[in-house]
Coordinates of C-alpha atoms and ligand atoms in Angstrom, one line a residue:
M12 CA 50.6 9.5 -32.4
G13 CA 50.6 6.9 -29.6
S14 CA 46.9 7.2 -28.8
V15 CA 45.7 6.7 -32.4
L16 CA 47.6 3.5 -33.2
K17 CA 47.4 0.3 -31.3
V18 CA 50.5 -0.7 -29.4
S19 CA 51.4 -3.5 -31.8
E20 CA 51.0 -1.2 -34.8
R21 CA 53.1 1.4 -33.2
L22 CA 55.9 -1.1 -32.5
E23 CA 55.7 -2.2 -36.1
H24 CA 55.9 1.3 -37.3
L25 CA 58.9 2.0 -35.0
H26 CA 60.6 -1.1 -36.3
R27 CA 60.1 -0.1 -39.9
Q28 CA 61.2 3.5 -39.3
Y29 CA 64.3 2.7 -37.2
E30 CA 65.4 -0.2 -39.4
Q31 CA 65.4 2.3 -42.3
L32 CA 67.2 4.8 -40.1
A33 CA 69.8 2.2 -39.2
R34 CA 70.4 1.6 -42.9
W35 CA 70.7 5.4 -43.5
I36 CA 73.2 5.6 -40.6
E37 CA 75.3 2.7 -42.0
Q38 CA 75.5 4.6 -45.3
S39 CA 76.2 8.1 -44.0
G40 CA 77.6 7.8 -40.5
D41 CA 79.0 5.7 -37.8
S42 CA 77.6 2.2 -38.1
S43 CA 78.0 1.5 -34.4
Y44 CA 74.9 3.6 -34.0
A45 CA 73.1 1.4 -36.4
D46 CA 74.1 -1.6 -34.3
R47 CA 72.7 0.1 -31.2
I48 CA 69.4 0.7 -32.9
R49 CA 69.2 -2.9 -34.0
N50 CA 70.1 -4.1 -30.5
L51 CA 67.3 -2.0 -29.1
L52 CA 64.9 -3.3 -31.6
N53 CA 65.9 -6.9 -31.0
A54 CA 65.8 -6.5 -27.3
A55 CA 62.4 -5.0 -27.5
E56 CA 61.1 -8.2 -29.2
T57 CA 62.4 -10.4 -26.4
E58 CA 61.7 -7.9 -23.6
E59 CA 58.0 -8.2 -23.7
G60 CA 56.8 -8.0 -20.2
H61 CA 59.6 -5.9 -18.7
S62 CA 58.4 -2.9 -16.9
A63 CA 61.9 -1.3 -16.9
V64 CA 65.6 -1.8 -17.8
I65 CA 68.2 -0.6 -15.4
A66 CA 71.9 -0.7 -16.2
F67 CA 74.7 -0.9 -13.6
C68 CA 78.0 0.5 -14.7
G69 CA 81.2 1.7 -13.1
L70 CA 84.9 0.8 -12.7
F71 CA 85.8 -2.8 -12.4
S72 CA 85.6 -4.4 -9.0
A73 CA 83.3 -1.7 -7.7
G74 CA 80.9 -4.5 -6.8
K75 CA 78.3 -4.2 -9.6
S76 CA 77.8 -7.9 -10.0
S77 CA 77.8 -8.4 -6.2
L78 CA 75.3 -5.7 -5.8
I79 CA 72.9 -7.2 -8.4
N80 CA 73.3 -10.6 -6.8
A81 CA 72.3 -9.0 -3.5
L82 CA 69.4 -7.1 -4.9
T83 CA 68.0 -10.2 -6.7
K84 CA 68.9 -12.3 -3.7
R85 CA 70.3 -14.9 -6.0
N86 CA 74.0 -15.5 -6.7
Q87 CA 73.6 -15.6 -10.5
L88 CA 76.6 -13.4 -11.4
A89 CA 80.3 -14.2 -11.1
T90 CA 82.2 -11.8 -8.9
G91 CA 85.9 -11.5 -8.1
A92 CA 88.8 -9.3 -7.3
V93 CA 90.1 -9.1 -10.8
P94 CA 88.1 -7.8 -13.8
T95 CA 85.4 -10.4 -13.9
T96 CA 82.4 -9.5 -16.0
A97 CA 83.3 -9.6 -19.7
E98 CA 79.8 -9.3 -21.3
V99 CA 76.6 -7.6 -20.6
A100 CA 74.4 -9.9 -18.6
E101 CA 70.8 -9.5 -17.8
V102 CA 69.1 -10.7 -14.6
R103 CA 65.5 -10.2 -13.5
M104 CA 64.2 -8.8 -10.3
S105 CA 60.5 -9.0 -9.6
G106 CA 58.9 -5.6 -9.7
P107 CA 55.4 -4.1 -9.1
R108 CA 54.5 -4.3 -12.8
G109 CA 56.3 -7.5 -13.8
P110 CA 59.9 -8.2 -13.9
V111 CA 62.6 -5.5 -13.9
A112 CA 65.7 -6.2 -16.1
L113 CA 69.0 -5.4 -14.4
L114 CA 71.9 -5.2 -16.8
D115 CA 75.3 -6.0 -15.4
T116 CA 78.1 -4.5 -17.5
P117 CA 81.9 -4.9 -17.7
G118 CA 84.0 -2.4 -15.9
V119 CA 84.1 0.8 -18.0
D120 CA 87.8 1.1 -17.8
S121 CA 88.0 -2.1 -19.7
T122 CA 90.3 -1.4 -22.6
D123 CA 88.7 -3.9 -24.9
E124 CA 86.8 -2.0 -27.6
R125 CA 84.1 -4.8 -27.8
H126 CA 83.4 -4.5 -24.1
R127 CA 83.0 -0.8 -24.4
E128 CA 80.6 -1.0 -27.3
A129 CA 78.6 -3.8 -25.5
T130 CA 78.5 -1.5 -22.5
M131 CA 77.3 1.5 -24.5
N132 CA 74.6 -0.6 -26.1
A133 CA 73.4 -1.7 -22.7
L134 CA 73.4 1.9 -21.5
Y135 CA 71.3 3.0 -24.5
R136 CA 68.8 0.2 -23.8
A137 CA 68.5 1.3 -20.2
D138 CA 65.6 3.4 -18.8
A139 CA 67.8 4.3 -15.8
V140 CA 71.4 4.0 -15.0
V141 CA 73.1 3.1 -11.7
I142 CA 76.7 4.1 -11.5
V143 CA 78.5 2.0 -8.9
A144 CA 81.7 3.3 -7.3
D145 CA 83.6 1.5 -4.6
Y146 CA 84.2 3.2 -1.3
Q147 CA 87.9 3.9 -2.1
H148 CA 87.3 5.4 -5.6
V149 CA 84.4 7.7 -5.2
E150 CA 86.3 10.6 -6.7
A151 CA 87.9 8.7 -9.6
E152 CA 87.7 10.8 -12.7
E153 CA 86.1 8.0 -14.7
N154 CA 83.2 7.8 -12.3
L155 CA 82.6 11.5 -12.4
E156 CA 82.8 11.6 -16.2
L157 CA 80.3 8.7 -16.4
L158 CA 78.0 10.6 -14.1
R159 CA 78.2 13.7 -16.2
M160 CA 77.6 11.8 -19.4
F161 CA 74.4 10.3 -18.1
V162 CA 73.2 13.6 -16.6
D163 CA 73.7 15.1 -20.1
E164 CA 71.7 12.2 -21.6
G165 CA 68.9 13.1 -19.3
K166 CA 68.4 9.5 -18.0
P167 CA 67.4 8.9 -14.4
L168 CA 70.5 8.3 -12.5
A169 CA 71.6 6.8 -9.2
F170 CA 75.1 7.1 -7.8
V171 CA 76.0 4.2 -5.5
V172 CA 78.9 4.3 -3.2
N173 CA 79.5 0.6 -2.5
Q174 CA 81.6 -1.3 0.0
I175 CA 80.9 1.2 2.8
D176 CA 81.7 -1.6 5.2
K177 CA 85.2 -0.3 4.7
H178 CA 84.3 2.9 6.3
L179 CA 85.6 3.4 9.9
D180 CA 83.6 5.8 12.0
V181 CA 86.6 6.4 14.2
E182 CA 88.5 7.9 11.3
L183 CA 85.7 10.1 10.0
P184 CA 82.0 10.4 11.2
F185 CA 79.8 8.8 8.5
E186 CA 77.8 12.1 8.1
R187 CA 81.0 13.9 7.2
F188 CA 81.8 11.3 4.6
V189 CA 78.3 11.6 3.1
Q190 CA 78.7 15.4 3.0
S191 CA 82.0 15.1 1.3
V192 CA 80.5 12.9 -1.4
E193 CA 77.7 15.3 -2.0
E194 CA 80.2 18.1 -2.3
V195 CA 82.3 16.3 -4.8
L196 CA 79.3 15.7 -7.0
A197 CA 78.1 19.3 -6.6
D198 CA 81.6 20.6 -7.5
Y199 CA 81.5 18.5 -10.6
G200 CA 78.2 20.0 -11.6
V201 CA 76.1 16.8 -11.2
E202 CA 73.5 17.3 -8.6
E203 CA 70.6 15.5 -10.2
A204 CA 71.8 12.0 -9.2
R205 CA 70.3 10.2 -6.2
I206 CA 73.1 9.0 -3.9
F207 CA 73.0 5.7 -2.1
F208 CA 75.6 4.2 0.3
T209 CA 75.6 0.4 0.2
S210 CA 77.4 -2.7 1.0
T211 CA 76.8 -6.4 0.2
L212 CA 77.8 -7.2 3.8
Q213 CA 75.8 -6.5 6.9
T214 CA 77.0 -3.1 8.0
P215 CA 75.8 0.1 9.6
H216 CA 74.6 3.0 7.3
N217 CA 73.8 0.4 4.5
Q218 CA 71.1 1.8 2.1
I219 CA 70.8 -1.3 -0.1
D220 CA 67.1 -1.5 0.9
E221 CA 66.6 2.1 -0.1
L222 CA 68.4 1.4 -3.4
E223 CA 66.0 -1.5 -4.0
A224 CA 63.0 0.7 -3.1
W225 CA 64.2 3.4 -5.6
L226 CA 64.6 0.8 -8.4
L227 CA 61.1 -0.6 -7.7
G228 CA 59.6 2.8 -7.5
F229 CA 61.2 3.8 -10.7
A230 CA 60.0 0.6 -12.4
E231 CA 56.5 1.5 -11.2
D232 CA 56.6 5.0 -12.6
E233 CA 58.4 4.1 -15.8
A234 CA 56.3 4.3 -18.9
S235 CA 56.8 1.0 -20.5
G236 CA 56.5 -0.6 -24.0
S237 CA 56.6 1.5 -27.1
D238 CA 57.0 4.9 -25.4
A239 CA 60.1 3.8 -23.6
L240 CA 61.5 2.1 -26.7
E241 CA 60.8 5.1 -28.9
R242 CA 62.5 7.4 -26.5
K243 CA 65.6 5.1 -26.4
L244 CA 65.7 4.7 -30.2
F245 CA 65.3 8.5 -30.5
D246 CA 68.2 9.0 -28.1
V247 CA 70.4 6.8 -30.3
A248 CA 69.2 8.5 -33.4
K249 CA 70.0 12.0 -32.0
A250 CA 73.5 10.9 -31.0
A251 CA 74.0 9.3 -34.5
I252 CA 72.9 12.5 -36.2
W253 CA 75.0 14.8 -34.2
D254 CA 77.9 12.5 -34.8
W255 CA 77.2 12.4 -38.5
A256 CA 77.1 16.2 -38.7
A257 CA 80.1 16.6 -36.4
P258 CA 82.7 17.4 -39.1
E259 CA 80.7 20.4 -40.5
I260 CA 79.6 21.6 -37.0
D261 CA 83.2 21.3 -35.7
E262 CA 84.6 23.2 -38.7
A263 CA 82.0 25.9 -38.3
A264 CA 82.5 26.1 -34.5
A265 CA 86.3 26.3 -35.0
S266 CA 85.8 29.3 -37.3
V267 CA 83.4 30.9 -34.7
R268 CA 86.0 30.3 -32.0
A269 CA 88.7 31.9 -34.2
Y270 CA 86.6 35.1 -34.7
F271 CA 84.8 35.4 -31.4
G272 CA 87.1 33.6 -29.0
Y273 CA 84.4 31.2 -27.9
V274 CA 81.5 29.0 -29.2
P275 CA 78.0 29.8 -28.1
M276 CA 76.3 27.0 -26.1
S277 CA 72.8 27.5 -27.3
D278 CA 71.1 28.4 -30.6
E279 CA 69.6 31.3 -28.9
E280 CA 72.9 32.7 -28.0
A281 CA 74.2 32.0 -31.5
S282 CA 71.4 33.7 -33.1
H283 CA 71.8 36.7 -30.9
M284 CA 75.5 36.8 -31.8
A285 CA 74.6 36.5 -35.5
D286 CA 72.2 39.5 -35.2
Q287 CA 74.9 41.6 -33.6
A288 CA 77.5 40.5 -36.1
R289 CA 75.2 41.4 -39.0
Q290 CA 74.5 44.8 -37.5
R291 CA 78.3 45.5 -37.0
W292 CA 78.9 44.4 -40.6
T293 CA 76.1 46.7 -41.9
E294 CA 77.5 49.6 -39.9
A295 CA 81.0 49.1 -41.0
Q296 CA 79.9 48.9 -44.6
A297 CA 77.8 52.1 -44.3
K298 CA 80.8 53.9 -42.7
W299 CA 83.0 52.7 -45.5
E300 CA 80.5 53.5 -48.3
D301 CA 79.7 56.9 -46.9
A302 CA 83.4 57.9 -46.8
R303 CA 84.0 56.4 -50.3
Q304 CA 80.9 58.1 -51.8
A305 CA 81.7 61.5 -50.2
D306 CA 85.2 61.3 -51.7
E307 CA 83.9 60.2 -55.1
R308 CA 81.3 63.0 -55.1
R309 CA 84.0 65.6 -54.4
R310 CA 86.2 64.3 -57.2
Q311 CA 83.2 64.2 -59.5
T312 CA 82.5 67.9 -58.7
I313 CA 86.1 68.8 -59.6
R314 CA 85.9 66.9 -62.8
E315 CA 82.7 68.7 -63.8
K316 CA 84.3 72.0 -62.9
W317 CA 87.1 71.3 -65.4
M318 CA 84.6 70.3 -68.1
R319 CA 82.6 73.5 -67.5
L320 CA 85.7 75.6 -67.6
V321 CA 86.3 74.4 -71.2
E322 CA 82.7 74.7 -72.2
L323 CA 82.3 78.3 -70.9
A324 CA 85.8 79.6 -72.0
Q325 CA 85.3 82.9 -73.9
I326 CA 87.6 82.2 -76.9
A327 CA 85.6 84.1 -79.5
P328 CA 84.7 87.6 -78.2
Y329 CA 83.5 90.3 -80.6
E330 CA 86.8 91.1 -82.4
T331 CA 87.6 87.4 -83.0
T332 CA 84.1 86.8 -84.3
E333 CA 84.5 89.8 -86.6
K334 CA 87.6 88.3 -88.0
G335 CA 85.9 85.1 -88.6
R336 CA 83.0 86.9 -90.2
M337 CA 85.4 88.8 -92.5
Y338 CA 87.1 85.6 -93.5
I339 CA 83.8 83.9 -94.4
E340 CA 82.6 86.9 -96.3
S341 CA 85.8 86.9 -98.3
L342 CA 85.0 83.5 -99.5
R343 CA 81.8 84.5 -101.2
P344 CA 81.8 84.5 -105.0
D345 CA 81.0 88.3 -105.2
F346 CA 84.2 89.1 -103.2
K347 CA 86.8 90.7 -105.5
V348 CA 90.0 92.7 -104.9
G349 CA 91.6 94.9 -107.6
F350 CA 91.2 94.7 -111.4
F351 CA 94.6 93.7 -112.5
R352 CA 95.5 90.1 -111.5
A353 CA 92.4 90.2 -109.4
Q354 CA 92.3 86.4 -109.1
K355 CA 95.6 86.3 -107.3
K356 CA 94.9 89.4 -105.2
T357 CA 91.6 87.9 -104.1
E358 CA 93.2 84.7 -103.1
D359 CA 95.9 86.6 -101.1
A360 CA 93.2 88.7 -99.3
R361 CA 91.3 85.5 -98.4
R362 CA 94.4 83.9 -97.0
Q363 CA 95.1 87.0 -94.9
F364 CA 91.6 87.0 -93.4
A365 CA 91.9 83.3 -92.6
E366 CA 95.3 83.8 -91.0
A367 CA 94.1 86.8 -89.0
F368 CA 91.2 84.8 -87.7
A369 CA 93.3 81.8 -86.9
E370 CA 96.0 83.9 -85.2
D371 CA 93.5 85.7 -83.0
L372 CA 91.7 82.5 -82.1
R373 CA 94.9 80.6 -81.2
T374 CA 95.9 83.4 -78.8
R375 CA 92.4 83.3 -77.2
V376 CA 92.5 79.5 -76.9
D377 CA 95.9 79.7 -75.2
N378 CA 95.0 82.6 -72.8
Y379 CA 91.4 81.9 -72.0
L380 CA 91.2 78.1 -72.3
L381 CA 94.4 76.1 -72.1
I382 CA 96.3 78.2 -69.6
P383 CA 93.4 78.6 -67.2
L384 CA 92.6 74.9 -67.5
R385 CA 96.1 73.9 -66.7
N386 CA 96.2 76.2 -63.7
Q387 CA 92.9 75.0 -62.5
V388 CA 93.7 71.3 -62.9
S389 CA 97.1 71.6 -61.2
D390 CA 95.6 73.6 -58.4
D391 CA 92.9 71.1 -57.8
I392 CA 95.1 68.0 -58.0
R393 CA 97.6 69.6 -55.6
R394 CA 94.9 70.7 -53.2
E395 CA 93.3 67.2 -53.2
G396 CA 96.8 66.0 -52.3
E397 CA 96.0 62.3 -52.0
L398 CA 98.4 61.3 -54.7
P399 CA 102.2 61.1 -54.5
A400 CA 103.9 64.3 -55.8
D401 CA 105.3 62.6 -58.9
V402 CA 101.9 61.2 -59.8
Q403 CA 100.3 64.6 -59.4
Q404 CA 103.0 66.1 -61.6
S405 CA 102.4 63.5 -64.3
F406 CA 98.7 64.5 -64.5
V407 CA 99.6 68.2 -64.6
D408 CA 102.1 67.4 -67.4
Q409 CA 99.4 65.5 -69.3
V410 CA 97.0 68.5 -69.1
T411 CA 99.9 70.8 -70.1
A412 CA 100.3 68.7 -73.2
V413 CA 96.6 69.2 -74.3
Q414 CA 96.9 71.1 -77.6
V415 CA 94.7 72.2 -80.5
D416 CA 96.4 73.3 -83.7
V417 CA 94.4 76.4 -84.5
D418 CA 96.1 77.2 -87.8
L419 CA 95.2 77.9 -91.4
P420 CA 94.3 74.4 -92.5
F421 CA 92.2 74.1 -89.3
V422 CA 90.1 77.2 -89.9
E423 CA 89.8 76.3 -93.6
Q424 CA 88.6 72.8 -92.9
Q425 CA 85.6 74.1 -90.8
V426 CA 84.1 76.0 -93.8
K427 CA 80.9 74.6 -95.2
Q428 CA 81.0 75.7 -98.9
G429 CA 77.3 75.2 -99.4
A430 CA 76.3 77.6 -96.6
L431 CA 78.4 80.6 -97.7
V432 CA 75.4 82.4 -99.3
S433 CA 73.4 82.5 -96.1
S434 CA 73.7 85.8 -94.3
Q435 CA 73.8 84.1 -90.9
Y436 CA 76.5 81.7 -91.8
P437 CA 79.5 83.9 -90.7
Y438 CA 78.3 83.7 -87.1
Q439 CA 77.4 80.1 -87.4
Y440 CA 80.9 79.4 -88.8
V441 CA 82.6 81.0 -85.8
K442 CA 80.4 79.0 -83.5
D443 CA 81.3 75.8 -85.4
V444 CA 85.0 76.6 -85.0
V445 CA 84.7 77.3 -81.3
G446 CA 82.7 74.1 -80.9
K447 CA 85.2 72.0 -82.8
T448 CA 88.1 73.5 -80.7
K449 CA 86.4 72.7 -77.4
R450 CA 85.5 69.2 -78.5
L451 CA 89.1 68.6 -79.3
V452 CA 90.2 69.9 -75.9
L453 CA 87.5 67.9 -74.1
G454 CA 88.4 64.8 -76.1
Q455 CA 92.0 65.0 -74.7
L456 CA 90.9 66.1 -71.2
T457 CA 88.3 63.4 -70.6
P458 CA 90.7 60.4 -70.5
I459 CA 93.1 62.4 -68.3
A460 CA 90.3 63.3 -65.9
D461 CA 89.0 59.7 -65.8
A462 CA 92.5 58.3 -65.2
W463 CA 93.0 60.8 -62.4
M464 CA 89.6 59.9 -60.8
E465 CA 90.5 56.2 -60.9
R466 CA 94.0 56.7 -59.5
A467 CA 92.7 59.0 -56.8
E468 CA 90.0 56.4 -55.9
K469 CA 92.7 53.8 -55.5
A470 CA 94.7 56.1 -53.4
F471 CA 91.6 56.7 -51.2
E472 CA 91.2 53.0 -50.8
E473 CA 94.8 52.5 -49.9
A474 CA 94.6 55.3 -47.4
H475 CA 91.4 53.8 -45.9
E476 CA 92.6 50.2 -45.9
A477 CA 91.9 49.8 -42.2
L478 CA 88.3 50.8 -42.7
R479 CA 87.9 48.3 -45.5
E480 CA 89.5 45.6 -43.4
E481 CA 87.1 46.4 -40.7
V482 CA 84.2 45.7 -43.2
E483 CA 85.8 42.5 -44.3
L484 CA 86.4 41.3 -40.8
A485 CA 82.8 42.2 -39.8
Q486 CA 81.6 40.2 -42.8
K487 CA 83.7 37.2 -42.0
R488 CA 82.5 37.2 -38.4
Y489 CA 78.9 37.3 -39.4
E490 CA 79.4 34.6 -42.0
A491 CA 81.1 32.3 -39.4
I492 CA 78.4 32.6 -36.8
D493 CA 75.7 32.4 -39.4
R494 CA 77.2 29.2 -40.8
L495 CA 77.3 27.6 -37.4
L496 CA 73.7 28.5 -36.8
E497 CA 72.8 27.1 -40.1
E498 CA 74.6 23.8 -39.5
R499 CA 73.0 23.4 -36.1
Q500 CA 69.6 24.2 -37.6
R501 CA 70.2 21.6 -40.3
V502 CA 71.0 19.0 -37.6
Q503 CA 67.9 20.0 -35.6
H504 CA 65.8 19.8 -38.7
V505 CA 67.0 16.2 -39.3
I506 CA 66.3 15.3 -35.7
D507 CA 62.9 16.9 -35.9
S508 CA 62.1 14.9 -39.0
V509 CA 63.1 11.7 -37.2
A510 CA 60.9 12.7 -34.3
A511 CA 58.1 13.2 -36.8
G512 CA 58.5 9.6 -37.9
E513 CA 60.6 10.2 -41.0
V514 CA 63.9 8.9 -42.2
P515 CA 66.5 11.4 -43.5
S516 CA 66.9 11.2 -47.2
R517 CA 70.6 11.9 -47.4
Ligands
LIG617 N1 84.1 -5.5 1.3 C1 83.3 -5.5 0.3 N2 83.6 -6.2 -0.8 C2 82.8 -6.2 -1.8 C3 81.5 -5.6 -1.8 N3 80.9 -5.8 -3.0 C4 81.7 -6.5 -3.7 N4 82.9 -6.8 -3.1 C5 84.0 -7.5 -3.6 O1 84.7 -6.7 -4.6 C6 85.2 -7.6 -5.6 C7 84.6 -7.1 -6.9 O2 83.2 -7.4 -7.0 P1 82.4 -7.6 -8.3 O3 81.0 -7.6 -7.9 O4 83.0 -8.7 -9.1 O5 82.7 -6.2 -9.0 P2 82.3 -5.8 -10.4 O6 82.0 -4.3 -10.3 O7 81.2 -6.6 -11.0 O8 83.7 -6.0 -11.2 P3 83.9 -6.3 -12.8 O9 82.8 -7.2 -13.2 O10 85.2 -6.8 -12.9 O11 83.8 -4.9 -13.5 C8 84.7 -9.0 -5.2 O12 85.8 -9.6 -4.7 C9 83.6 -8.8 -4.3 O13 83.5 -9.9 -3.3 C10 81.2 -4.9 -0.6 O14 80.1 -4.3 -0.4 N5 82.1 -4.9 0.4
LIG618 MG1 81.1 -7.8 -12.5

């Protein structure tokens, strides 16, 4: 975008975009980032003509102010043994492409929050950072932390060990000292920084001229103007956005840590973890489903066997059917018994036929339907064995209680008066009675079978609790890592949109 717009238009655009962004940050995040953005924008207006901004920071009394005085060859800054510099001060040094701004900052261990914020602003404004440590405090934790922070920021970095006039060669050869400093930095994981050994006094091994050359060389290489400004603004925006999203990210990360024991460093690693977690979940689910379905199918087969046993039971063989036929034929109008008191005799004969049929059928229903059914069901339930004995017994008892009252009223009720004349009706009647009987049995058996299926399924689930928990755990693991990935992508998306010149909408 830089090449299309003129520099002044680009600066204007940056101002507009980042002023809006500052307002967004004030509304949704930590307003100190908004202040930093405005500071950068204000500084940019007054900094016309700078080729680079270089900030000096470090613990108090390291010699930051003295070093800047020495580099600029003018005693502009106050120095002293007690914490001296209280505010960020800017001095100029002439460089190859115009003046270079050197920012002197208060000692970072300053406990005053305002100092700290002022220092942070200066550091965001800077194109490069010089961390100054005095000879005696090279290994101070604060110095090393500062170093690491700026290495992470990706800013060019110099580490200056000042006051080397305090070094005594008789105690330790200077080369050995240099080596030990390099080792400390390497141990701390910061190898990117250039190291200089300096003193504001005349002393051997003094690299203050090399430091000056590095600063000037840097000022020469440094892209100036809107590119540098945009990069700095963007750095602040990124920090603000990560900070803004921190609660969600931290929460998601905590849950990932809980399930995986660690938090992935890169999105790549996270998405690899998510793929694996999803696969485990799918596998666990398939294992669980397969087991459950196999079990369900087996029970379904048993249930169908019971139903078929009822449907196929031979409860009306030839003799029974004959009795039924005789009963129906006795109901026809042309059926007469005797001459004297024929009416009563006919009625008696009909009743006897009905009773004979009912009696025969009842025995058949018991022997060829209800008893075999009871035996089959109790065999199957006991063989399946997943239910406690008392629950098994209660299902057997329920099946034992299945009953059809095959008696006189029952057989009488099944007669269709209008069909009596048909020659086929006697056989149809027996079929109807058989059908009705079986429907009554099935009507009682079905809810018992269903209840058993349900209870057995519950028992299966209880017995396979571990498998189910495995599925749930796998799912939660996947959801945790997926959420972290999503949160990170969401942040990256916002950052990308800022890089593309937009302002986040929420
Ligand atoms: N021996 C020696 N003393 C130095 C050197 N540089 C600075 N000093 C002294 O160290 C003390 C602190 O120096 P300053 O330049 O004020 O240090 P500073 O880092 O700016 O300190 P604050 O502003 O308080 O954070 C002063 O008394 C300086 O005279 C050096 O190279 N050698
Ligand atoms: Mg100072």
